[in-house]
Tab-separated table of C-alpha atoms and ligand atoms in Angstrom:
chain	number	residue	atom	x	y	z
A	1	UNK	CA	0.020	0.021	0.100
A	2	UNK	CA	1.146	3.450	-0.794
A	3	UNK	CA	2.330	5.632	2.115
A	4	UNK	CA	1.100	8.763	0.398
A	5	UNK	CA	-2.444	9.621	1.507
A	6	UNK	CA	-5.335	9.043	-0.887
A	7	UNK	CA	-5.680	12.941	-1.666
A	8	UNK	CA	-2.061	13.531	-1.895
A	9	UNK	CA	-1.437	15.960	-4.799
A	10	UNK	CA	1.097	15.027	-7.502
A	11	UNK	CA	2.181	18.067	-9.724
A	12	UNK	CA	5.045	19.997	-11.099
A	13	UNK	CA	6.116	23.598	-11.025
A	14	UNK	CA	7.242	26.605	-13.109
A	15	UNK	CA	7.617	30.355	-12.570
A	16	UNK	CA	6.659	33.303	-14.992
A	17	UNK	CA	10.057	34.794	-15.983
A	18	UNK	CA	11.403	31.256	-16.634
A	19	UNK	CA	8.697	30.064	-19.030
A	20	UNK	CA	6.412	32.703	-20.210
A	21	UNK	CA	8.359	35.014	-22.684
A	22	UNK	CA	6.172	37.586	-24.141
A	23	UNK	CA	8.126	40.110	-21.908
A	24	UNK	CA	6.384	43.066	-23.686
A	25	UNK	CA	3.264	41.385	-25.116
A	26	UNK	CA	-0.162	42.881	-24.802
A	27	UNK	CA	0.731	45.710	-22.535
A	28	UNK	CA	2.918	44.063	-19.994
A	29	UNK	CA	5.290	46.367	-18.157
A	30	UNK	CA	8.912	45.593	-17.722
A	31	UNK	CA	10.143	43.771	-14.626
A	32	UNK	CA	13.557	44.028	-12.941
A	33	UNK	CA	14.584	40.747	-14.564
A	34	UNK	CA	13.755	42.144	-18.117
A	35	UNK	CA	16.322	44.767	-17.591
A	36	UNK	CA	18.778	42.953	-15.267
A	37	UNK	CA	19.299	40.012	-17.857
A	38	UNK	CA	20.292	42.225	-20.536
A	39	UNK	CA	23.079	43.871	-18.603
A	40	UNK	CA	26.444	42.577	-19.800
A	41	UNK	CA	27.862	39.760	-17.596
A	42	UNK	CA	24.824	39.073	-15.408
A	43	UNK	CA	23.665	35.726	-16.841
A	44	UNK	CA	25.294	32.695	-18.444
A	45	UNK	CA	26.136	33.642	-21.998
A	46	UNK	CA	23.660	36.556	-21.940
A	47	UNK	CA	20.623	34.348	-21.778
A	48	UNK	CA	17.431	36.017	-20.903
A	49	UNK	CA	13.602	35.248	-20.640
A	50	UNK	CA	12.508	37.689	-23.517
A	51	UNK	CA	11.034	34.666	-25.237
A	52	UNK	CA	11.653	31.842	-22.692
A	53	UNK	CA	9.847	28.725	-23.875
A	54	UNK	CA	6.969	30.970	-25.021
A	55	UNK	CA	4.471	29.412	-22.623
A	56	UNK	CA	2.650	32.732	-22.863
A	57	UNK	CA	1.559	31.786	-26.507
A	58	UNK	CA	1.639	27.968	-26.001
A	59	UNK	CA	-0.098	27.430	-22.680
A	60	UNK	CA	-2.848	25.249	-24.076
A	61	UNK	CA	-0.332	22.904	-25.667
A	62	UNK	CA	1.551	22.798	-22.294
A	63	UNK	CA	-1.557	22.204	-20.239
A	64	UNK	CA	-2.542	19.443	-22.722
A	65	UNK	CA	0.857	17.800	-21.846
A	66	UNK	CA	0.308	18.422	-18.140
A	67	UNK	CA	-3.038	16.412	-18.408
A	68	UNK	CA	-1.326	13.740	-20.398
A	69	UNK	CA	1.230	13.523	-17.545
A	70	UNK	CA	-1.591	12.975	-15.178
A	71	UNK	CA	-0.664	16.168	-13.128
A	72	UNK	CA	-3.192	16.867	-10.536
A	73	UNK	CA	-1.867	20.203	-9.533
A	74	UNK	CA	0.326	22.919	-11.241
A	75	UNK	CA	2.327	25.411	-9.334
A	76	UNK	CA	3.091	28.667	-11.447
A	77	UNK	CA	3.629	32.261	-10.720
A	78	UNK	CA	1.952	35.476	-11.870
A	79	UNK	CA	4.078	38.154	-13.365
A	80	UNK	CA	3.169	41.250	-11.391
A	81	UNK	CA	4.157	43.646	-14.173
A	82	UNK	CA	1.864	41.736	-16.576
A	83	UNK	CA	-1.140	42.687	-14.430
A	84	UNK	CA	-0.015	45.884	-13.244
A	85	UNK	CA	2.500	47.394	-15.814
A	86	UNK	CA	3.475	50.239	-13.472
A	87	UNK	CA	3.353	48.053	-10.324
A	88	UNK	CA	0.158	49.882	-8.975
A	89	UNK	CA	-2.691	51.625	-10.520
A	90	UNK	CA	-3.937	50.733	-14.043
A	91	UNK	CA	-4.716	47.161	-14.621
A	92	UNK	CA	-3.684	45.483	-17.888
A	93	UNK	CA	-6.698	43.469	-18.711
A	94	UNK	CA	-4.927	41.251	-21.438
A	95	UNK	CA	-2.696	40.168	-18.725
A	96	UNK	CA	-5.634	39.275	-16.362
A	97	UNK	CA	-7.157	37.359	-19.439
A	98	UNK	CA	-3.915	35.359	-19.826
A	99	UNK	CA	-3.927	33.984	-16.260
A	100	UNK	CA	-7.664	33.599	-16.311
A	101	UNK	CA	-7.444	31.433	-19.490
A	102	UNK	CA	-4.594	29.278	-18.015
A	103	UNK	CA	-6.703	28.746	-14.861
A	104	UNK	CA	-9.704	27.781	-16.856
A	105	UNK	CA	-7.809	25.456	-19.012
A	106	UNK	CA	-6.261	23.807	-16.004
A	107	UNK	CA	-9.516	23.415	-14.284
A	108	UNK	CA	-10.932	21.920	-17.580
A	109	UNK	CA	-8.410	19.136	-17.135
A	110	UNK	CA	-8.970	18.816	-13.457
A	111	UNK	CA	-5.578	20.241	-12.588
A	112	UNK	CA	-5.540	22.294	-9.346
A	113	UNK	CA	-3.751	25.522	-9.779
A	114	UNK	CA	-1.264	26.764	-7.013
A	115	UNK	CA	-0.419	30.482	-7.499
A	116	UNK	CA	2.782	31.942	-6.366
A	117	UNK	CA	2.235	35.726	-6.224
A	118	UNK	CA	5.972	36.749	-6.271
A	119	UNK	CA	8.643	34.650	-7.959
A	120	UNK	CA	11.153	37.415	-8.246
A	121	UNK	CA	10.041	39.353	-11.295
A	122	UNK	CA	9.302	42.855	-9.622
A	123	UNK	CA	7.831	45.616	-11.755
A	124	UNK	CA	10.864	47.851	-12.646
A	125	UNK	CA	8.561	50.771	-12.273
A	126	UNK	CA	8.519	50.222	-8.431
A	127	UNK	CA	12.202	49.694	-8.338
A	128	UNK	CA	12.624	53.171	-10.009
A	129	UNK	CA	9.982	54.770	-7.926
A	130	UNK	CA	11.057	53.965	-4.546
A	131	UNK	CA	13.819	51.182	-4.606
A	132	UNK	CA	11.417	48.257	-4.667
A	133	UNK	CA	11.930	46.130	-1.511
A	134	UNK	CA	14.066	48.698	0.143
A	135	UNK	CA	11.034	50.961	0.861
A	136	UNK	CA	8.101	50.460	3.083
A	137	UNK	CA	5.844	51.610	0.234
A	138	UNK	CA	6.271	48.071	-1.247
A	139	UNK	CA	4.015	46.716	1.470
A	140	UNK	CA	1.042	48.576	0.296
A	141	UNK	CA	1.947	47.947	-3.407
A	142	UNK	CA	2.045	44.262	-2.918
A	143	UNK	CA	-1.107	44.169	-0.851
A	144	UNK	CA	-2.955	45.870	-3.701
A	145	UNK	CA	-1.536	43.536	-6.199
A	146	UNK	CA	-2.471	40.443	-4.066
A	147	UNK	CA	-5.900	41.851	-3.530
A	148	UNK	CA	-6.187	42.197	-7.474
A	149	UNK	CA	-5.183	38.614	-7.886
A	150	UNK	CA	-7.705	37.313	-5.186
A	151	UNK	CA	-10.588	39.315	-6.670
A	152	UNK	CA	-9.894	38.214	-10.227
A	153	UNK	CA	-8.876	34.544	-9.523
A	154	UNK	CA	-10.044	33.691	-5.931
A	155	UNK	CA	-13.252	32.255	-7.131
A	156	UNK	CA	-11.321	29.422	-9.009
A	157	UNK	CA	-8.028	29.007	-7.085
A	158	UNK	CA	-7.661	27.522	-3.752
A	159	UNK	CA	-4.000	27.149	-3.262
A	160	UNK	CA	-1.951	30.365	-2.967
A	161	UNK	CA	1.417	31.255	-1.773
A	162	UNK	CA	2.874	34.839	-1.393
A	163	UNK	CA	6.567	34.588	-2.038
A	164	UNK	CA	9.050	32.217	-3.424
A	165	UNK	CA	12.604	31.890	-1.729
A	166	UNK	CA	13.051	35.098	-0.028
A	167	UNK	CA	16.571	34.010	0.945
A	168	UNK	CA	17.469	33.950	-2.751
A	169	UNK	CA	15.989	37.111	-4.223
A	170	UNK	CA	16.995	39.037	-0.970
A	171	UNK	CA	20.276	37.312	-0.476
A	172	UNK	CA	21.324	37.406	-3.985
A	173	UNK	CA	19.838	40.820	-4.717
A	174	UNK	CA	21.379	42.615	-1.601
A	175	UNK	CA	24.219	40.369	-0.186
A	176	UNK	CA	25.968	38.943	-3.076
A	177	UNK	CA	24.805	41.189	-5.909
A	178	UNK	CA	24.163	38.343	-8.428
A	179	UNK	CA	20.407	39.276	-8.752
A	180	UNK	CA	18.714	42.660	-9.119
A	181	UNK	CA	19.176	45.103	-7.805
A	182	UNK	CA	22.741	43.821	-7.803
A	183	UNK	CA	23.660	45.343	-4.318
A	184	UNK	CA	26.174	44.303	-1.619
A	185	UNK	CA	24.504	46.061	1.153
A	186	UNK	CA	23.501	44.030	4.242
A	187	UNK	CA	21.737	46.851	6.006
A	188	UNK	CA	19.406	47.515	3.004
A	189	UNK	CA	19.068	43.789	2.536
A	190	UNK	CA	18.002	43.052	6.076
A	191	UNK	CA	15.467	45.923	5.972
A	192	UNK	CA	14.221	44.847	2.466
A	193	UNK	CA	13.638	41.288	3.970
A	194	UNK	CA	11.607	42.911	6.886
A	195	UNK	CA	9.372	44.394	4.110
A	196	UNK	CA	8.944	41.107	2.512
A	197	UNK	CA	7.740	39.727	6.017
A	198	UNK	CA	5.343	42.577	6.308
A	199	UNK	CA	4.013	42.290	2.721
A	200	UNK	CA	3.344	38.685	3.349
A	201	UNK	CA	1.398	39.445	6.551
A	202	UNK	CA	-0.648	42.003	4.911
A	203	UNK	CA	-1.319	39.620	2.002
A	204	UNK	CA	-2.437	36.995	4.284
A	205	UNK	CA	-4.613	39.327	6.124
A	206	UNK	CA	-6.226	40.619	2.915
A	207	UNK	CA	-6.726	36.955	1.899
A	208	UNK	CA	-8.746	36.222	5.146
A	209	UNK	CA	-10.805	39.507	5.073
A	210	UNK	CA	-11.793	38.776	1.331
A	211	UNK	CA	-12.722	35.293	2.694
A	212	UNK	CA	-11.062	33.691	-0.227
A	213	UNK	CA	-12.035	29.764	-0.069
A	214	UNK	CA	-8.610	28.283	0.191
A	215	UNK	CA	-5.213	28.222	1.816
A	216	UNK	CA	-2.375	30.821	1.702
A	217	UNK	CA	1.349	29.698	2.482
A	218	UNK	CA	4.792	30.868	1.976
A	219	UNK	CA	7.581	29.066	0.046
A	220	UNK	CA	11.038	28.683	1.198
A	221	UNK	CA	14.182	27.108	0.420
A	222	UNK	CA	14.682	24.010	2.572
A	223	UNK	CA	18.402	23.549	3.211
A	224	UNK	CA	19.610	21.333	5.938
A	225	UNK	CA	23.056	22.437	7.206
A	226	UNK	CA	25.213	20.004	8.860
A	227	UNK	CA	28.610	20.569	10.432
A	228	UNK	CA	31.589	19.232	8.664
A	229	UNK	CA	33.061	18.068	11.850
A	230	UNK	CA	32.197	17.531	15.596
A	231	UNK	CA	34.461	20.398	16.763
A	232	UNK	CA	32.484	23.071	18.740
A	233	UNK	CA	33.640	25.811	16.400
A	234	UNK	CA	32.026	23.799	13.281
A	235	UNK	CA	28.944	23.169	15.246
A	236	UNK	CA	28.635	26.844	16.319
A	237	UNK	CA	29.166	27.810	12.751
A	238	UNK	CA	26.520	25.433	11.588
A	239	UNK	CA	24.078	26.707	14.207
A	240	UNK	CA	24.528	30.252	12.764
A	241	UNK	CA	24.133	29.072	9.306
A	242	UNK	CA	20.948	27.150	9.962
A	243	UNK	CA	19.734	30.302	11.921
A	244	UNK	CA	20.480	32.540	9.028
A	245	UNK	CA	19.212	30.249	6.000
A	246	UNK	CA	16.351	28.685	7.833
A	247	UNK	CA	15.110	30.279	11.157
A	248	UNK	CA	15.301	33.955	9.899
A	249	UNK	CA	13.234	33.036	6.900
A	250	UNK	CA	10.642	30.621	8.567
A	251	UNK	CA	10.082	32.093	12.127
A	252	UNK	CA	8.388	35.296	10.936
A	253	UNK	CA	5.789	33.596	8.772
A	254	UNK	CA	5.373	30.584	11.008
A	255	UNK	CA	5.718	31.957	14.477
A	256	UNK	CA	5.094	35.654	13.694
A	257	UNK	CA	8.555	36.768	15.222
A	258	UNK	CA	12.180	36.580	14.432
A	259	UNK	CA	14.699	34.263	16.182
A	260	UNK	CA	15.796	36.455	19.101
A	261	UNK	CA	19.475	35.705	19.200
A	262	UNK	CA	19.959	36.569	15.325
A	263	UNK	CA	17.773	39.495	15.581
A	264	UNK	CA	19.963	40.971	18.433
A	265	UNK	CA	23.104	40.211	16.353
A	266	UNK	CA	21.707	41.924	13.131
A	267	UNK	CA	20.517	44.885	15.055
A	268	UNK	CA	23.767	45.314	16.782
A	269	UNK	CA	25.844	44.950	13.684
A	270	UNK	CA	23.677	46.737	11.121
A	271	UNK	CA	20.941	48.585	13.226
A	272	UNK	CA	18.220	46.825	11.319
A	273	UNK	CA	15.586	45.712	10.987
A	274	UNK	CA	13.785	48.729	11.790
A	275	UNK	CA	10.265	47.997	13.262
A	276	UNK	CA	7.499	50.661	12.908
A	277	UNK	CA	4.576	50.640	15.291
A	278	UNK	CA	2.231	47.998	14.299
A	279	UNK	CA	4.831	45.608	12.642
A	280	UNK	CA	5.008	43.096	15.483
A	281	UNK	CA	1.323	42.611	15.793
A	282	UNK	CA	0.892	42.366	12.012
A	283	UNK	CA	3.339	39.551	11.941
A	284	UNK	CA	2.000	37.858	15.079
A	285	UNK	CA	-1.634	37.967	13.757
A	286	UNK	CA	-1.047	36.671	10.201
A	287	UNK	CA	0.667	33.316	10.279
A	288	UNK	CA	0.361	31.376	7.027
A	289	UNK	CA	-1.813	28.167	6.626
A	290	UNK	CA	0.919	26.042	5.110
A	291	UNK	CA	4.644	26.181	4.223
A	292	UNK	CA	5.960	25.266	0.773
A	293	UNK	CA	9.503	23.712	0.805
A	294	UNK	CA	11.905	23.801	-2.069
A	295	UNK	CA	14.585	21.084	-1.596
A	296	UNK	CA	17.568	20.563	-3.899
A	297	UNK	CA	20.589	19.943	-1.631
A	298	UNK	CA	22.153	20.109	1.797
A	299	UNK	CA	25.217	22.147	2.752
A	300	UNK	CA	28.104	21.282	5.010
A	301	UNK	CA	29.253	23.965	7.189
A	302	UNK	CA	32.655	24.952	8.844
A	303	UNK	CA	33.988	27.733	11.017
A	304	UNK	CA	35.411	30.418	8.973
A	305	UNK	CA	38.421	32.734	9.518
A	306	UNK	CA	39.327	33.448	5.965
A	307	UNK	CA	36.672	33.174	3.184
A	308	UNK	CA	34.674	36.109	2.122
A	309	UNK	CA	32.160	36.085	-0.874
A	310	UNK	CA	31.843	33.216	-3.396
A	311	UNK	CA	31.735	32.494	-7.114
A	312	UNK	CA	28.796	30.485	-8.528
A	313	UNK	CA	29.104	27.764	-10.912
A	314	UNK	CA	27.005	28.682	-13.662
A	315	UNK	CA	28.453	26.740	-16.451
A	316	UNK	CA	27.850	23.207	-15.409
A	317	UNK	CA	31.650	22.445	-15.103
A	318	UNK	CA	32.228	20.669	-11.874
A	319	UNK	CA	34.329	22.601	-9.511
A	320	UNK	CA	34.169	25.915	-11.441
A	321	UNK	CA	32.644	27.871	-8.507
A	322	UNK	CA	33.995	28.831	-5.114
A	323	UNK	CA	32.335	28.105	-1.735
A	324	UNK	CA	30.407	30.831	-0.001
A	325	UNK	CA	31.868	32.219	3.180
A	326	UNK	CA	30.902	35.076	5.652
A	327	UNK	CA	34.231	35.852	7.518
A	328	UNK	CA	33.914	35.289	11.328
A	329	UNK	CA	30.541	33.349	10.772
A	330	UNK	CA	30.817	30.455	8.737
A	331	UNK	CA	31.616	29.025	5.317
A	332	UNK	CA	29.858	26.236	3.162
A	333	UNK	CA	32.409	23.569	2.259
A	334	UNK	CA	32.344	20.421	0.042
A	335	UNK	CA	31.493	17.204	1.623
A	336	UNK	CA	34.492	14.702	0.692
A	337	UNK	CA	32.065	11.864	0.790
A	338	UNK	CA	29.186	13.629	-1.062
A	339	UNK	CA	27.719	12.971	-4.648
A	340	UNK	CA	27.614	16.314	-6.596
A	341	UNK	CA	25.661	17.402	-9.619
A	342	UNK	CA	27.534	19.065	-12.518
A	343	UNK	CA	26.605	22.519	-10.775
A	344	UNK	CA	28.258	21.248	-7.563
A	345	UNK	CA	24.986	20.701	-5.639
A	346	UNK	CA	25.156	17.702	-3.269
A	347	UNK	CA	22.553	15.114	-4.005
A	348	UNK	CA	21.475	13.897	-0.640
A	349	UNK	CA	17.969	12.614	-0.314
A	350	UNK	CA	18.121	11.720	3.285
A	351	UNK	CA	18.492	15.438	3.845
A	352	UNK	CA	14.865	15.914	2.804
A	353	UNK	CA	13.572	13.720	5.399
A	354	UNK	CA	15.667	15.002	8.059
A	355	UNK	CA	15.013	18.721	7.192
A	356	UNK	CA	11.088	18.138	7.087
A	357	UNK	CA	11.782	16.497	10.705
A	358	UNK	CA	13.560	19.698	11.830
A	359	UNK	CA	10.577	21.833	10.257
A	360	UNK	CA	8.016	19.897	12.226
A	361	UNK	CA	10.122	19.844	15.386
A	362	UNK	CA	10.448	23.706	15.313
A	363	UNK	CA	7.023	24.783	13.984
A	364	UNK	CA	4.726	21.831	14.916
A	365	UNK	CA	2.672	19.586	12.378
A	366	UNK	CA	1.827	22.188	9.917
A	367	UNK	CA	0.660	21.447	6.554
A	368	UNK	CA	3.645	21.026	4.004
A	369	UNK	CA	3.826	21.026	0.267
A	370	UNK	CA	7.124	20.171	-1.422
A	371	UNK	CA	7.028	23.058	-3.886
A	372	UNK	CA	10.242	22.320	-5.719
A	373	UNK	CA	12.666	19.368	-6.063
A	374	UNK	CA	14.653	18.348	-8.958
A	375	UNK	CA	17.894	17.658	-10.762
A	376	UNK	CA	19.564	20.294	-13.068
A	377	UNK	CA	21.347	18.390	-15.791
A	378	UNK	CA	22.444	18.505	-19.472
A	379	UNK	CA	20.168	15.611	-20.744
A	380	UNK	CA	21.746	13.353	-23.467
A	381	UNK	CA	19.626	12.869	-26.657
A	382	UNK	CA	20.091	9.337	-27.838
A	383	UNK	CA	18.395	8.285	-31.072
A	384	UNK	CA	16.020	11.187	-30.892
A	385	UNK	CA	14.939	10.331	-27.315
A	386	UNK	CA	15.896	12.396	-24.270
A	387	UNK	CA	17.353	10.108	-21.945
A	388	UNK	CA	17.231	11.428	-18.342
A	389	UNK	CA	17.605	8.373	-16.186
A	390	UNK	CA	19.691	10.475	-13.644
A	391	UNK	CA	16.557	12.770	-13.187
A	392	UNK	CA	14.366	9.634	-12.615
A	393	UNK	CA	16.936	8.302	-9.962
A	394	UNK	CA	17.035	11.681	-8.405
A	395	UNK	CA	13.388	12.093	-8.178
A	396	UNK	CA	12.650	8.611	-7.080
A	397	UNK	CA	15.079	8.875	-4.111
A	398	UNK	CA	13.494	12.068	-3.076
A	399	UNK	CA	10.031	10.783	-3.371
A	400	UNK	CA	10.937	7.911	-1.103
A	401	UNK	CA	12.531	10.417	1.365
A	402	UNK	CA	9.133	12.222	1.360
A	403	UNK	CA	7.433	8.982	2.018
A	404	UNK	CA	9.812	8.303	5.059
A	405	UNK	CA	8.905	11.839	6.371
A	406	UNK	CA	5.089	10.909	6.090
A	407	UNK	CA	5.545	7.630	7.849
A	408	UNK	CA	7.369	9.695	10.640
A	409	UNK	CA	4.177	11.711	10.909
A	410	UNK	CA	4.634	14.837	8.885
A	411	UNK	CA	1.707	16.370	7.147
A	412	UNK	CA	3.061	16.482	3.646
A	413	UNK	CA	0.175	17.063	1.146
A	414	UNK	CA	1.598	17.427	-2.293
A	415	UNK	CA	4.774	17.141	-4.386
A	416	UNK	CA	5.673	19.701	-7.200
A	417	UNK	CA	8.976	18.628	-9.014
A	418	UNK	CA	10.931	21.361	-10.485
A	419	UNK	CA	10.120	21.509	-13.336
A	420	UNK	CA	7.108	20.593	-15.631
A	421	UNK	CA	9.037	21.683	-18.721
A	422	UNK	CA	12.791	22.678	-19.478
A	423	UNK	CA	12.887	26.590	-18.855
A	424	UNK	CA	15.243	29.391	-18.206
A	425	UNK	CA	17.583	28.840	-15.199
A	426	UNK	CA	18.078	32.486	-13.860
A	427	UNK	CA	21.848	32.540	-14.082
A	428	UNK	CA	22.555	29.286	-15.924
A	429	UNK	CA	20.519	29.657	-19.085
A	430	UNK	CA	18.754	27.019	-20.873
A	431	UNK	CA	21.461	24.350	-20.526
A	432	UNK	CA	20.581	23.606	-17.081
A	433	UNK	CA	17.433	21.323	-17.695
A	434	UNK	CA	14.938	20.145	-15.068
A	435	UNK	CA	11.887	19.253	-17.090
A	436	UNK	CA	9.801	16.170	-17.836
A	437	UNK	CA	9.319	18.007	-21.220
A	438	UNK	CA	12.259	18.996	-23.480
A	439	UNK	CA	12.089	22.189	-25.565
A	440	UNK	CA	14.173	22.110	-28.779
A	441	UNK	CA	15.571	25.419	-29.058
A	442	UNK	CA	16.874	24.737	-32.583
A	443	UNK	CA	13.529	23.734	-33.832
A	444	UNK	CA	10.753	26.631	-32.981
A	445	UNK	CA	10.788	25.607	-29.242
A	446	UNK	CA	8.983	22.224	-30.103
A	447	UNK	CA	8.038	20.351	-26.984
A	448	UNK	CA	9.115	16.627	-26.643
A	449	UNK	CA	8.437	14.217	-23.850
A	450	UNK	CA	11.403	12.861	-22.091
A	451	UNK	CA	12.086	9.338	-20.668
A	452	UNK	CA	11.164	10.782	-17.231
A	453	UNK	CA	7.788	11.882	-18.494
A	454	UNK	CA	6.500	8.217	-18.777
A	455	UNK	CA	8.190	7.379	-15.509
A	456	UNK	CA	6.357	10.131	-13.552
A	457	UNK	CA	3.136	9.333	-15.212
A	458	UNK	CA	3.295	5.940	-13.636
A	459	UNK	CA	4.306	7.347	-10.318
A	460	UNK	CA	1.251	9.699	-10.258
A	461	UNK	CA	-1.095	6.969	-11.604
A	462	UNK	CA	-0.148	4.627	-8.721
A	463	UNK	CA	0.026	7.319	-6.050
A	464	UNK	CA	3.641	6.951	-5.543
A	465	UNK	CA	3.459	2.838	-5.275
A	466	UNK	CA	5.517	2.326	-8.408
A	467	UNK	CA	8.734	4.204	-8.456
B	1	BG6	C1	14.765	27.740	-7.033
B	1	BG6	C2	13.997	28.630	-7.780
B	1	BG6	O1	15.716	28.416	-6.335
B	1	BG6	O2	15.524	26.904	-7.630
B	1	BG6	C3	13.688	28.316	-9.194
B	1	BG6	O3	12.652	28.732	-7.149
B	1	BG6	C4	14.948	27.914	-9.860
B	1	BG6	O4	13.258	29.456	-9.894
B	1	BG6	C5	15.358	26.655	-9.009
B	1	BG6	O5	15.018	27.735	-11.238
B	1	BG6	C6	16.720	25.933	-9.484
B	1	BG6	O6	17.834	26.749	-9.522
B	1	BG6	P1	18.689	27.037	-10.741
B	1	BG6	O7	19.682	27.987	-10.312
B	1	BG6	O8	19.278	25.745	-10.996
B	1	BG6	O9	17.829	27.505	-11.935
């Protein structure tokens, strides 16, 4: 008998900038990524999402493939500037129509939509007007945008999440400078992150005030950190890393408060986050209904007296990056016994069971969706077939890891592998493939089912029994 509950949802995920294209189609405004990806040297070989995989024009064909795969749910994000070209104010009805048609098409095929409101594509107009996430004004703007989405789609969509992976768009936007707005300014970053938490709380409040029939959650990176040795220094470094990567991001949305020790450290070092009257209550009163977990890898941690900064492997050449370090706090180091992808991500399925266990221990038995999980690889084509056996192996092992967490009592309700279709990897171009469906960039973006497509079809049909 399957360990997965009868009503477990099997799906897959994507995000607007990575699949849609149509960057200026039918009245869409520009996003921060529309500009950033065109700056020299920002992305792998200058790749961008201007056309992406043209899902904007081909969504019916894509939904037909989702239905053939047997998907019961589809996680996608809305492009804020497609609905509100200036970020606030005038609504682009053509943008509303696109998502409305997509939702109808999904429902027609019995596929439950899960909407992410923010998967990193900020209206550039708001960046220009007040510095985007740096300003408190963003909280009102995001709430208006969220309300618009609830109003137009809330009659048909039950599963919502506010943000995708704050650690990434704030961390890379404000600490390492690898994402827009390309800053290395922790003080601004910590305050911007606070605004994300406030915006989340306001959008959760509005969701409830508007009595939307559904649940609203928050999606975070799930990255277990383990010390590289048993030394007290490495264990302490690991505690700090886990605190920053996990507790800082999860506590405000699941407990309504920051982790006290880290908050004191941040305020002492940088004088932020600054709380305005009402912030604390807003966070406390608006805890999310569920948490979405994106799991790819774990990280081993060591104490750090020397390394500052890092270099990302964006080429898929093993060993071409350099490990991340914050001097005096911690550094991420390679596990000598670990198995790594070509992008130097450790493949460690057990980490998924462990990390779910840690979430349940800290936050109680909240509803969980695994909102991303997958293998980025260059898939070989053999005799015209896309042979992605390593992806099948990766997903199988991770599904088993989820099954183990369920057996231990975790309330995991759904699984969304990343990704439904090959798409643009933000910094790594189109060569880092994740999908069940291949897109032929040399042949008019034609779709082709991969080997993993038939495999996942069977997994879904047997509710995870046949792996
Ligand atoms: C997550 C994001 O960080 O990981 C996705 O939510 C992203 O948007 C995915 O594509 C995989 O990361 P990458 O860098 O391999 O594309």
